[in-house]
Structures are given as C-alpha cells and as structure tokens.
Amino acid sequence: MGAIEFIEGGVTAPAGFRAAGVHAGFRANPNRKDAALVVSDVEGTAAAGTFTCNVFCAAPVKLSRSVAQGGRARAVILNSGNANAATGKPGDQVARESQALTAAALGIDPAEVFVASTGVIGVQLPLEPYRSGLPLLLGALDSSPQAAADAAQAIMTTDTVPKECAVRFEADGTAYRIGGMSKGSGMIMPNMATMLAVLTTDAAVEPAALKTALKAAVDASFNKITVDSDTSTNDSCFCLANGAAGGPVLQPGTPAFETFCLALRQLCEALARKMAADGEGATKLVTVTVSGAASEEDADKAARTVANSPLVKTAIAGHDCNWGRIAAALGRSGASFRQEDVDIDIMGMPVMRGGLPCGFDEDEALRRFEEPEITIDAALGAGEHSTRMWTCDFTHDYITINGDYRT
C-alpha cells in the first residue's frame, strides 16, 4: 500500500465534491459567512454520521440521525449563529423544511440531505435565510480549494481560524483522497465526534463499512479532545464516500480498507489537534499521553482527567512546571495503579520517577514552555495500555469569551 500524505485543500480535495460558504443572514454581520453547503455529484454516495449523546440534542441532530440510518446522502447544509437547540416542534419543523428546500434546490431526495446548525441555544431559527441563501450557495458551489475554505469559514462560531485538511493515499494502484473541515473552539469534550465536521472521500466504501471506519476514527481523534469538559447539544460528524476515484469498493479485512481507515484516522486527528489548539482563549496545544495503564478504560480515565483539570491547564497558561497538579489529577481519575510505579515527564523533562519528584532545571522548564505545544507523559506502571488526548491551556480570555457569548 502507498504512503499517506497530507495535501492542500479541504472537503473539495476528493473528486466529485463541491462546496460553498456565503452570508445568508443567520448572523447580523453581512461580512461574516454563516451558511455552508457540501455536495457530492455522484448518485448513491455512501454516508455515515456520529452525533452528540447530550439529551438536549438539537433539532438538526435528530433529523440527521435518520439520514445516517439510511446510509446514503449527497449533501450537507450547515448554518452558524443559531443552534436550533431547545426550540421544540417549531425547531423540528425548520430543520425539516431546510432539508426539503436544500433537496429541491439540488434535485435530490430530502432523505439524502444532512442538516447541521451551531450557535446560540434556545433561540428559534428563522427559515428565511435558507430561502434567500440557497440560491447564493448554489451559485457559489465549486470544486476549488477556495470554495472549500469558504465553507470551513462559514461554520465558525468562536473559532479564530477555519479548520480544514486533506490526505492522499494509494491502494491497489488507485489514488484516493479524503478531505475534511471542522469547527469547534469551546463547549468541547465530545462524546461522539466534535462540534461540527464534514469529511469527504472519493473512495468507494459501502455504508456499513464506512460507519465502522468513521466510528474508529472518531474514537481515536475527536473523542480524544477536550477544551472545557462540556459536550455540545449539536455535535455532528458526517462522512460521505462517493467512489469518484474509480477504484473498486474497499472491502473490510483487506489491506486497501485498512489503509483507508488509517488515512481517515490521521485526517481526523489533524482536525482534532487544530480544534484543541484553537480552544477559546488558548495559547498552547497540550498533548497528554498515558501509558502503562491496566486497561484502555483506565488509560482514557487518566488522560482525560489530566486534560480536563483546570489546575493543570492554568499552570500551563502560567508556564508553571507544576507536576503535583498532574499527579493529583491522575490520582483522582479512577484509574487503577500504585503511586510508587508512576513516572511523569513534562516537555520531555523527567519530573517524577517512581512516585517521587526528581529535580529539574526551572529555567530550562521555562524555556521549554515557550513552545507552541506542551507535552505531558505519564507512565502508570500498571499494564500495557496507552492513549493520547489533546487539550489546551486555560487563560483569562476563556472567561471573557464565554461571559460575553450571548451579550
């Protein structure tokens, strides 16, 4: 199998996909894009999705779950500025009507259209921006990198930068591409995927196999990031596979399918890292690696507790090499281990061995904290399992952003 390489582009990098992002009127600012559309030009495009486990799930989430169950979809319509969550039956109706309007504009079945929204919760979503915005979206639909970038920009809320990437790989003599875009900066500790993400590929994959591949990729990437331990009402991750590359259907259990799964995972990890790095008010991307755990569950518990700890995150913001906060988080995580077996490293520097502190150069620690990515490694000495999570530091700006979010 060929090597997997990152290439320029986003959701339009794979063959047979077009995208657009425009200002439709969901936001008051006319200079801010707020509606996006991603379309597959191939009939019968396979589709899969993962969604929030939050009981207060939004109207578009409920509707898109039914689309995912059908296993086929050709379009995703997304808006920012309004989540259409906690909006009752009127919100459900707007979601259905926006799906129908999009389908009619594209000449496809409404059951082939995913719907997604992000923004303020508890405010009724108007339908008019869909009516006025869809002609603009159709006019802007294109397979260019700029069209993909416009779509990625249109789904941003408190994000400071759009998030997109693409990969290329070869299998059995055919070149394939996977592209993606995502948004998410706050209210992030997914229990499925992330705030909003759209993934596209020109590989041919049947719906059941695509669902399996997407879940595995999501579990290893979007489900391994946290900014603030909150799970959104609107989390949705969509994956469309149209087969436009011309190769055979990738079958589970074959080297070609395994390469596809690895490429999808690497793409999702890249997007996940972008989201963690762009956490609200963040100045550092933080990678937490836990090894030597007794089970996968214990590895996740330990890494997630460290990644979510406000004390750990504020210490990083202050460039304080405070290993005690990491040890305390590990100890309350619920993972099974003996403190006498624990080793901790921060930025490659040993700070704990065998459960006891080791001396380190504070000046060298301060120098290493100038790096854009901070690494924390904890070896529990209790088994063979490991995991990695991504988070960010907590700064004063996080409070400012969220204190002023609605006002």
mmCIF file with all atom_site columns, N, CA, C and O in Angstrom, residues 203-242:
data_model
loop_
_atom_site.group_PDB
_atom_site.id
_atom_site.type_symbol
_atom_site.label_atom_id
_atom_site.label_alt_id
_atom_site.label_comp_id
_atom_site.label_asym_id
_atom_site.label_entity_id
_atom_site.label_seq_id
_atom_site.pdbx_PDB_ins_code
_atom_site.Cartn_x
_atom_site.Cartn_y
_atom_site.Cartn_z
_atom_site.occupancy
_atom_site.B_iso_or_equiv
_atom_site.pdbx_formal_charge
_atom_site.auth_seq_id
_atom_site.auth_comp_id
_atom_site.auth_asym_id
_atom_site.auth_atom_id
_atom_site.pdbx_PDB_model_num
ATOM 1   N N  . ALA A 1 203 ? -13.131 7.525  -2.355 1.00 0.00 ? 203 ALA A N  1
ATOM 2   C CA . ALA A 1 203 ? -13.051 6.072  -2.302 1.00 0.00 ? 203 ALA A CA 1
ATOM 3   C C  . ALA A 1 203 ? -14.462 5.488  -2.307 1.00 0.00 ? 203 ALA A C  1
ATOM 4   O O  . ALA A 1 203 ? -15.418 6.136  -1.852 1.00 0.00 ? 203 ALA A O  1
ATOM 5   N N  . ALA A 1 204 ? -14.595 4.275  -2.808 1.00 0.00 ? 204 ALA A N  1
ATOM 6   C CA . ALA A 1 204 ? -15.878 3.571  -2.793 1.00 0.00 ? 204 ALA A CA 1
ATOM 7   C C  . ALA A 1 204 ? -15.922 2.685  -1.557 1.00 0.00 ? 204 ALA A C  1
ATOM 8   O O  . ALA A 1 204 ? -15.127 1.753  -1.427 1.00 0.00 ? 204 ALA A O  1
ATOM 9   N N  . VAL A 1 205 ? -16.825 3.008  -0.645 1.00 0.00 ? 205 VAL A N  1
ATOM 10  C CA . VAL A 1 205 ? -16.969 2.253  0.596  1.00 0.00 ? 205 VAL A CA 1
ATOM 11  C C  . VAL A 1 205 ? -18.457 2.063  0.864  1.00 0.00 ? 205 VAL A C  1
ATOM 12  O O  . VAL A 1 205 ? -19.224 3.021  0.790  1.00 0.00 ? 205 VAL A O  1
ATOM 13  N N  . GLU A 1 206 ? -18.867 0.853  1.173  1.00 0.00 ? 206 GLU A N  1
ATOM 14  C CA . GLU A 1 206 ? -20.272 0.611  1.476  1.00 0.00 ? 206 GLU A CA 1
ATOM 15  C C  . GLU A 1 206 ? -20.639 1.235  2.822  1.00 0.00 ? 206 GLU A C  1
ATOM 16  O O  . GLU A 1 206 ? -19.783 1.385  3.702  1.00 0.00 ? 206 GLU A O  1
ATOM 17  N N  . PRO A 1 207 ? -21.925 1.612  2.997  1.00 0.00 ? 207 PRO A N  1
ATOM 18  C CA . PRO A 1 207 ? -22.325 2.332  4.209  1.00 0.00 ? 207 PRO A CA 1
ATOM 19  C C  . PRO A 1 207 ? -21.944 1.653  5.516  1.00 0.00 ? 207 PRO A C  1
ATOM 20  O O  . PRO A 1 207 ? -21.467 2.308  6.443  1.00 0.00 ? 207 PRO A O  1
ATOM 21  N N  . ALA A 1 208 ? -22.132 0.345  5.614  1.00 0.00 ? 208 ALA A N  1
ATOM 22  C CA . ALA A 1 208 ? -21.822 -0.344 6.873  1.00 0.00 ? 208 ALA A CA 1
ATOM 23  C C  . ALA A 1 208 ? -20.330 -0.252 7.189  1.00 0.00 ? 208 ALA A C  1
ATOM 24  O O  . ALA A 1 208 ? -19.933 -0.016 8.336  1.00 0.00 ? 208 ALA A O  1
ATOM 25  N N  . ALA A 1 209 ? -19.502 -0.444 6.173  1.00 0.00 ? 209 ALA A N  1
ATOM 26  C CA . ALA A 1 209 ? -18.055 -0.360 6.375  1.00 0.00 ? 209 ALA A CA 1
ATOM 27  C C  . ALA A 1 209 ? -17.629 1.070  6.679  1.00 0.00 ? 209 ALA A C  1
ATOM 28  O O  . ALA A 1 209 ? -16.725 1.308  7.490  1.00 0.00 ? 209 ALA A O  1
ATOM 29  N N  . LEU A 1 210 ? -18.282 2.048  6.039  1.00 0.00 ? 210 LEU A N  1
ATOM 30  C CA . LEU A 1 210 ? -17.968 3.455  6.283  1.00 0.00 ? 210 LEU A CA 1
ATOM 31  C C  . LEU A 1 210 ? -18.311 3.830  7.720  1.00 0.00 ? 210 LEU A C  1
ATOM 32  O O  . LEU A 1 210 ? -17.552 4.555  8.382  1.00 0.00 ? 210 LEU A O  1
ATOM 33  N N  . LYS A 1 211 ? -19.426 3.322  8.212  1.00 0.00 ? 211 LYS A N  1
ATOM 34  C CA . LYS A 1 211 ? -19.831 3.589  9.598  1.00 0.00 ? 211 LYS A CA 1
ATOM 35  C C  . LYS A 1 211 ? -18.788 3.043  10.572 1.00 0.00 ? 211 LYS A C  1
ATOM 36  O O  . LYS A 1 211 ? -18.414 3.718  11.541 1.00 0.00 ? 211 LYS A O  1
ATOM 37  N N  . THR A 1 212 ? -18.301 1.835  10.300 1.00 0.00 ? 212 THR A N  1
ATOM 38  C CA . THR A 1 212 ? -17.285 1.230  11.158 1.00 0.00 ? 212 THR A CA 1
ATOM 39  C C  . THR A 1 212 ? -15.992 2.045  11.143 1.00 0.00 ? 212 THR A C  1
ATOM 40  O O  . THR A 1 212 ? -15.389 2.314  12.189 1.00 0.00 ? 212 THR A O  1
ATOM 41  N N  . ALA A 1 213 ? -15.572 2.440  9.930  1.00 0.00 ? 213 ALA A N  1
ATOM 42  C CA . ALA A 1 213 ? -14.332 3.215  9.796  1.00 0.00 ? 213 ALA A CA 1
ATOM 43  C C  . ALA A 1 213 ? -14.459 4.568  10.471 1.00 0.00 ? 213 ALA A C  1
ATOM 44  O O  . ALA A 1 213 ? -13.523 5.038  11.140 1.00 0.00 ? 213 ALA A O  1
ATOM 45  N N  . LEU A 1 214 ? -15.616 5.227  10.321 1.00 0.00 ? 214 LEU A N  1
ATOM 46  C CA . LEU A 1 214 ? -15.813 6.547  10.920 1.00 0.00 ? 214 LEU A CA 1
ATOM 47  C C  . LEU A 1 214 ? -15.802 6.458  12.440 1.00 0.00 ? 214 LEU A C  1
ATOM 48  O O  . LEU A 1 214 ? -15.167 7.281  13.109 1.00 0.00 ? 214 LEU A O  1
ATOM 49  N N  . LYS A 1 215 ? -16.486 5.475  12.999 1.00 0.00 ? 215 LYS A N  1
ATOM 50  C CA . LYS A 1 215 ? -16.523 5.345  14.458 1.00 0.00 ? 215 LYS A CA 1
ATOM 51  C C  . LYS A 1 215 ? -15.117 5.136  15.020 1.00 0.00 ? 215 LYS A C  1
ATOM 52  O O  . LYS A 1 215 ? -14.746 5.748  16.034 1.00 0.00 ? 215 LYS A O  1
ATOM 53  N N  . ALA A 1 216 ? -14.330 4.290  14.366 1.00 0.00 ? 216 ALA A N  1
ATOM 54  C CA . ALA A 1 216 ? -12.969 4.044  14.840 1.00 0.00 ? 216 ALA A CA 1
ATOM 55  C C  . ALA A 1 216 ? -12.128 5.312  14.767 1.00 0.00 ? 216 ALA A C  1
ATOM 56  O O  . ALA A 1 216 ? -11.357 5.621  15.684 1.00 0.00 ? 216 ALA A O  1
ATOM 57  N N  . ALA A 1 217 ? -12.272 6.062  13.676 1.00 0.00 ? 217 ALA A N  1
ATOM 58  C CA . ALA A 1 217 ? -11.505 7.303  13.518 1.00 0.00 ? 217 ALA A CA 1
ATOM 59  C C  . ALA A 1 217 ? -11.930 8.347  14.536 1.00 0.00 ? 217 ALA A C  1
ATOM 60  O O  . ALA A 1 217 ? -11.089 9.048  15.123 1.00 0.00 ? 217 ALA A O  1
ATOM 61  N N  . VAL A 1 218 ? -13.228 8.464  14.771 1.00 0.00 ? 218 VAL A N  1
ATOM 62  C CA . VAL A 1 218 ? -13.757 9.431  15.729 1.00 0.00 ? 218 VAL A CA 1
ATOM 63  C C  . VAL A 1 218 ? -13.306 9.099  17.149 1.00 0.00 ? 218 VAL A C  1
ATOM 64  O O  . VAL A 1 218 ? -12.918 9.980  17.924 1.00 0.00 ? 218 VAL A O  1
ATOM 65  N N  . ASP A 1 219 ? -13.357 7.807  17.504 1.00 0.00 ? 219 ASP A N  1
ATOM 66  C CA . ASP A 1 219 ? -12.954 7.401  18.853 1.00 0.00 ? 219 ASP A CA 1
ATOM 67  C C  . ASP A 1 219 ? -11.490 7.735  19.133 1.00 0.00 ? 219 ASP A C  1
ATOM 68  O O  . ASP A 1 219 ? -11.116 8.014  20.269 1.00 0.00 ? 219 ASP A O  1
ATOM 69  N N  . ALA A 1 220 ? -10.660 7.687  18.090 1.00 0.00 ? 220 ALA A N  1
ATOM 70  C CA . ALA A 1 220 ? -9.222  7.926  18.263 1.00 0.00 ? 220 ALA A CA 1
ATOM 71  C C  . ALA A 1 220 ? -8.833  9.389  18.091 1.00 0.00 ? 220 ALA A C  1
ATOM 72  O O  . ALA A 1 220 ? -7.668  9.737  18.290 1.00 0.00 ? 220 ALA A O  1
ATOM 73  N N  . SER A 1 221 ? -9.784  10.244 17.744 1.00 0.00 ? 221 SER A N  1
ATOM 74  C CA . SER A 1 221 ? -9.435  11.634 17.424 1.00 0.00 ? 221 SER A CA 1
ATOM 75  C C  . SER A 1 221 ? -10.370 12.625 18.103 1.00 0.00 ? 221 SER A C  1
ATOM 76  O O  . SER A 1 221 ? -10.037 13.191 19.148 1.00 0.00 ? 221 SER A O  1
ATOM 77  N N  . PHE A 1 222 ? -11.548 12.830 17.536 1.00 0.00 ? 222 PHE A N  1
ATOM 78  C CA . PHE A 1 222 ? -12.467 13.825 18.082 1.00 0.00 ? 222 PHE A CA 1
ATOM 79  C C  . PHE A 1 222 ? -12.912 13.468 19.497 1.00 0.00 ? 222 PHE A C  1
ATOM 80  O O  . PHE A 1 222 ? -13.199 14.348 20.305 1.00 0.00 ? 222 PHE A O  1
ATOM 81  N N  . ASN A 1 223 ? -12.999 12.170 19.803 1.00 0.00 ? 223 ASN A N  1
ATOM 82  C CA . ASN A 1 223 ? -13.357 11.768 21.158 1.00 0.00 ? 223 ASN A CA 1
ATOM 83  C C  . ASN A 1 223 ? -12.180 11.830 22.114 1.00 0.00 ? 223 ASN A C  1
ATOM 84  O O  . ASN A 1 223 ? -12.315 11.463 23.278 1.00 0.00 ? 223 ASN A O  1
ATOM 85  N N  . LYS A 1 224 ? -11.031 12.276 21.625 1.00 0.00 ? 224 LYS A N  1
ATOM 86  C CA . LYS A 1 224 ? -9.844  12.408 22.460 1.00 0.00 ? 224 LYS A CA 1
ATOM 87  C C  . LYS A 1 224 ? -9.424  13.870 22.612 1.00 0.00 ? 224 LYS A C  1
ATOM 88  O O  . LYS A 1 224 ? -8.279  14.152 22.936 1.00 0.00 ? 224 LYS A O  1
ATOM 89  N N  . ILE A 1 225 ? -10.341 14.795 22.388 1.00 0.00 ? 225 ILE A N  1
ATOM 90  C CA . ILE A 1 225 ? -10.021 16.200 22.614 1.00 0.00 ? 225 ILE A CA 1
ATOM 91  C C  . ILE A 1 225 ? -10.955 16.774 23.671 1.00 0.00 ? 225 ILE A C  1
ATOM 92  O O  . ILE A 1 225 ? -12.077 16.313 23.839 1.00 0.00 ? 225 ILE A O  1
ATOM 93  N N  . THR A 1 226 ? -10.462 17.752 24.386 1.00 0.00 ? 226 THR A N  1
ATOM 94  C CA . THR A 1 226 ? -11.286 18.467 25.345 1.00 0.00 ? 226 THR A CA 1
ATOM 95  C C  . THR A 1 226 ? -10.740 19.884 25.497 1.00 0.00 ? 226 THR A C  1
ATOM 96  O O  . THR A 1 226 ? -9.531  20.081 25.547 1.00 0.00 ? 226 THR A O  1
ATOM 97  N N  . VAL A 1 227 ? -11.623 20.834 25.526 1.00 0.00 ? 227 VAL A N  1
ATOM 98  C CA . VAL A 1 227 ? -11.249 22.213 25.831 1.00 0.00 ? 227 VAL A CA 1
ATOM 99  C C  . VAL A 1 227 ? -11.721 22.559 27.239 1.00 0.00 ? 227 VAL A C  1
ATOM 100 O O  . VAL A 1 227 ? -10.988 23.127 28.036 1.00 0.00 ? 227 VAL A O  1
ATOM 101 N N  . ASP A 1 228 ? -12.970 22.165 27.539 1.00 0.00 ? 228 ASP A N  1
ATOM 102 C CA . ASP A 1 228 ? -13.548 22.602 28.809 1.00 0.00 ? 228 ASP A CA 1
ATOM 103 C C  . ASP A 1 228 ? -14.466 21.572 29.449 1.00 0.00 ? 228 ASP A C  1
ATOM 104 O O  . ASP A 1 228 ? -15.237 21.894 30.341 1.00 0.00 ? 228 ASP A O  1
ATOM 105 N N  . SER A 1 229 ? -14.428 20.334 28.981 1.00 0.00 ? 229 SER A N  1
ATOM 106 C CA . SER A 1 229 ? -15.193 19.201 29.520 1.00 0.00 ? 229 SER A CA 1
ATOM 107 C C  . SER A 1 229 ? -16.690 19.289 29.247 1.00 0.00 ? 229 SER A C  1
ATOM 108 O O  . SER A 1 229 ? -17.464 18.487 29.788 1.00 0.00 ? 229 SER A O  1
ATOM 109 N N  . ASP A 1 230 ? -17.137 20.209 28.413 1.00 0.00 ? 230 ASP A N  1
ATOM 110 C CA . ASP A 1 230 ? -18.554 20.331 28.087 1.00 0.00 ? 230 ASP A CA 1
ATOM 111 C C  . ASP A 1 230 ? -18.857 19.697 26.729 1.00 0.00 ? 230 ASP A C  1
ATOM 112 O O  . ASP A 1 230 ? -18.104 19.860 25.777 1.00 0.00 ? 230 ASP A O  1
ATOM 113 N N  . THR A 1 231 ? -19.984 18.995 26.664 1.00 0.00 ? 231 THR A N  1
ATOM 114 C CA . THR A 1 231 ? -20.420 18.353 25.420 1.00 0.00 ? 231 THR A CA 1
ATOM 115 C C  . THR A 1 231 ? -21.584 19.132 24.839 1.00 0.00 ? 231 THR A C  1
ATOM 116 O O  . THR A 1 231 ? -22.593 19.351 25.503 1.00 0.00 ? 231 THR A O  1
ATOM 117 N N  . SER A 1 232 ? -21.490 19.511 23.599 1.00 0.00 ? 232 SER A N  1
ATOM 118 C CA . SER A 1 232 ? -22.484 20.365 22.957 1.00 0.00 ? 232 SER A CA 1
ATOM 119 C C  . SER A 1 232 ? -23.789 19.627 22.674 1.00 0.00 ? 232 SER A C  1
ATOM 120 O O  . SER A 1 232 ? -23.846 18.401 22.620 1.00 0.00 ? 232 SER A O  1
ATOM 121 N N  . THR A 1 233 ? -24.813 20.420 22.445 1.00 0.00 ? 233 THR A N  1
ATOM 122 C CA . THR A 1 233 ? -26.121 19.896 22.026 1.00 0.00 ? 233 THR A CA 1
ATOM 123 C C  . THR A 1 233 ? -26.149 19.566 20.541 1.00 0.00 ? 233 THR A C  1
ATOM 124 O O  . THR A 1 233 ? -27.099 18.958 20.065 1.00 0.00 ? 233 THR A O  1
ATOM 125 N N  . ASN A 1 234 ? -25.139 19.983 19.788 1.00 0.00 ? 234 ASN A N  1
ATOM 126 C CA . ASN A 1 234 ? -25.208 19.934 18.328 1.00 0.00 ? 234 ASN A CA 1
ATOM 127 C C  . ASN A 1 234 ? -24.111 19.115 17.662 1.00 0.00 ? 234 ASN A C  1
ATOM 128 O O  . ASN A 1 234 ? -24.021 19.096 16.438 1.00 0.00 ? 234 ASN A O  1
ATOM 129 N N  . ASP A 1 235 ? -23.275 18.437 18.448 1.00 0.00 ? 235 ASP A N  1
ATOM 130 C CA . ASP A 1 235 ? -22.145 17.713 17.872 1.00 0.00 ? 235 ASP A CA 1
ATOM 131 C C  . ASP A 1 235 ? -22.580 16.774 16.750 1.00 0.00 ? 235 ASP A C  1
ATOM 132 O O  . ASP A 1 235 ? -23.432 15.909 16.947 1.00 0.00 ? 235 ASP A O  1
ATOM 133 N N  . SER A 1 236 ? -21.970 16.924 15.606 1.00 0.00 ? 236 SER A N  1
ATOM 134 C CA . SER A 1 236 ? -22.271 16.065 14.461 1.00 0.00 ? 236 SER A CA 1
ATOM 135 C C  . SER A 1 236 ? -21.032 15.927 13.591 1.00 0.00 ? 236 SER A C  1
ATOM 136 O O  . SER A 1 236 ? -20.326 16.909 13.345 1.00 0.00 ? 236 SER A O  1
ATOM 137 N N  . CYS A 1 237 ? -20.767 14.714 13.153 1.00 0.00 ? 237 CYS A N  1
ATOM 138 C CA . CYS A 1 237 ? -19.675 14.456 12.225 1.00 0.00 ? 237 CYS A CA 1
ATOM 139 C C  . CYS A 1 237 ? -20.234 13.624 11.082 1.00 0.00 ? 237 CYS A C  1
ATOM 140 O O  . CYS A 1 237 ? -20.783 12.531 11.298 1.00 0.00 ? 237 CYS A O  1
ATOM 141 N N  . PHE A 1 238 ? -20.130 14.137 9.869  1.00 0.00 ? 238 PHE A N  1
ATOM 142 C CA . PHE A 1 238 ? -20.668 13.474 8.688  1.00 0.00 ? 238 PHE A CA 1
ATOM 143 C C  . PHE A 1 238 ? -19.536 12.999 7.791  1.00 0.00 ? 238 PHE A C  1
ATOM 144 O O  . PHE A 1 238 ? -18.516 13.690 7.649  1.00 0.00 ? 238 PHE A O  1
ATOM 145 N N  . CYS A 1 239 ? -19.712 11.838 7.171  1.00 0.00 ? 239 CYS A N  1
ATOM 146 C CA . CYS A 1 239 ? -18.721 11.326 6.236  1.00 0.00 ? 239 CYS A CA 1
ATOM 147 C C  . CYS A 1 239 ? -19.429 10.839 4.974  1.00 0.00 ? 239 CYS A C  1
ATOM 148 O O  . CYS A 1 239 ? -20.377 10.043 5.054  1.00 0.00 ? 239 CYS A O  1
ATOM 149 N N  . LEU A 1 240 ? -18.997 11.340 3.830  1.00 0.00 ? 240 LEU A N  1
ATOM 150 C CA . LEU A 1 240 ? -19.563 10.968 2.532  1.00 0.00 ? 240 LEU A CA 1
ATOM 151 C C  . LEU A 1 240 ? -18.487 10.298 1.688  1.00 0.00 ? 240 LEU A C  1
ATOM 152 O O  . LEU A 1 240 ? -17.373 10.815 1.577  1.00 0.00 ? 240 LEU A O  1
ATOM 153 N N  . ALA A 1 241 ? -18.812 9.151  1.089  1.00 0.00 ? 241 ALA A N  1
ATOM 154 C CA . ALA A 1 241 ? -17.877 8.410  0.229  1.00 0.00 ? 241 ALA A CA 1
ATOM 155 C C  . ALA A 1 241 ? -18.549 8.161  -1.114 1.00 0.00 ? 241 ALA A C  1
ATOM 156 O O  . ALA A 1 241 ? -19.525 7.416  -1.190 1.00 0.00 ? 241 ALA A O  1
ATOM 157 N N  . ASN A 1 242 ? -18.032 8.800  -2.196 1.00 0.00 ? 242 ASN A N  1
ATOM 158 C CA . ASN A 1 242 ? -18.739 8.751  -3.483 1.00 0.00 ? 242 ASN A CA 1
ATOM 159 C C  . ASN A 1 242 ? -18.122 7.847  -4.538 1.00 0.00 ? 242 ASN A C  1
ATOM 160 O O  . ASN A 1 242 ? -18.695 7.664  -5.614 1.00 0.00 ? 242 ASN A O  1
#
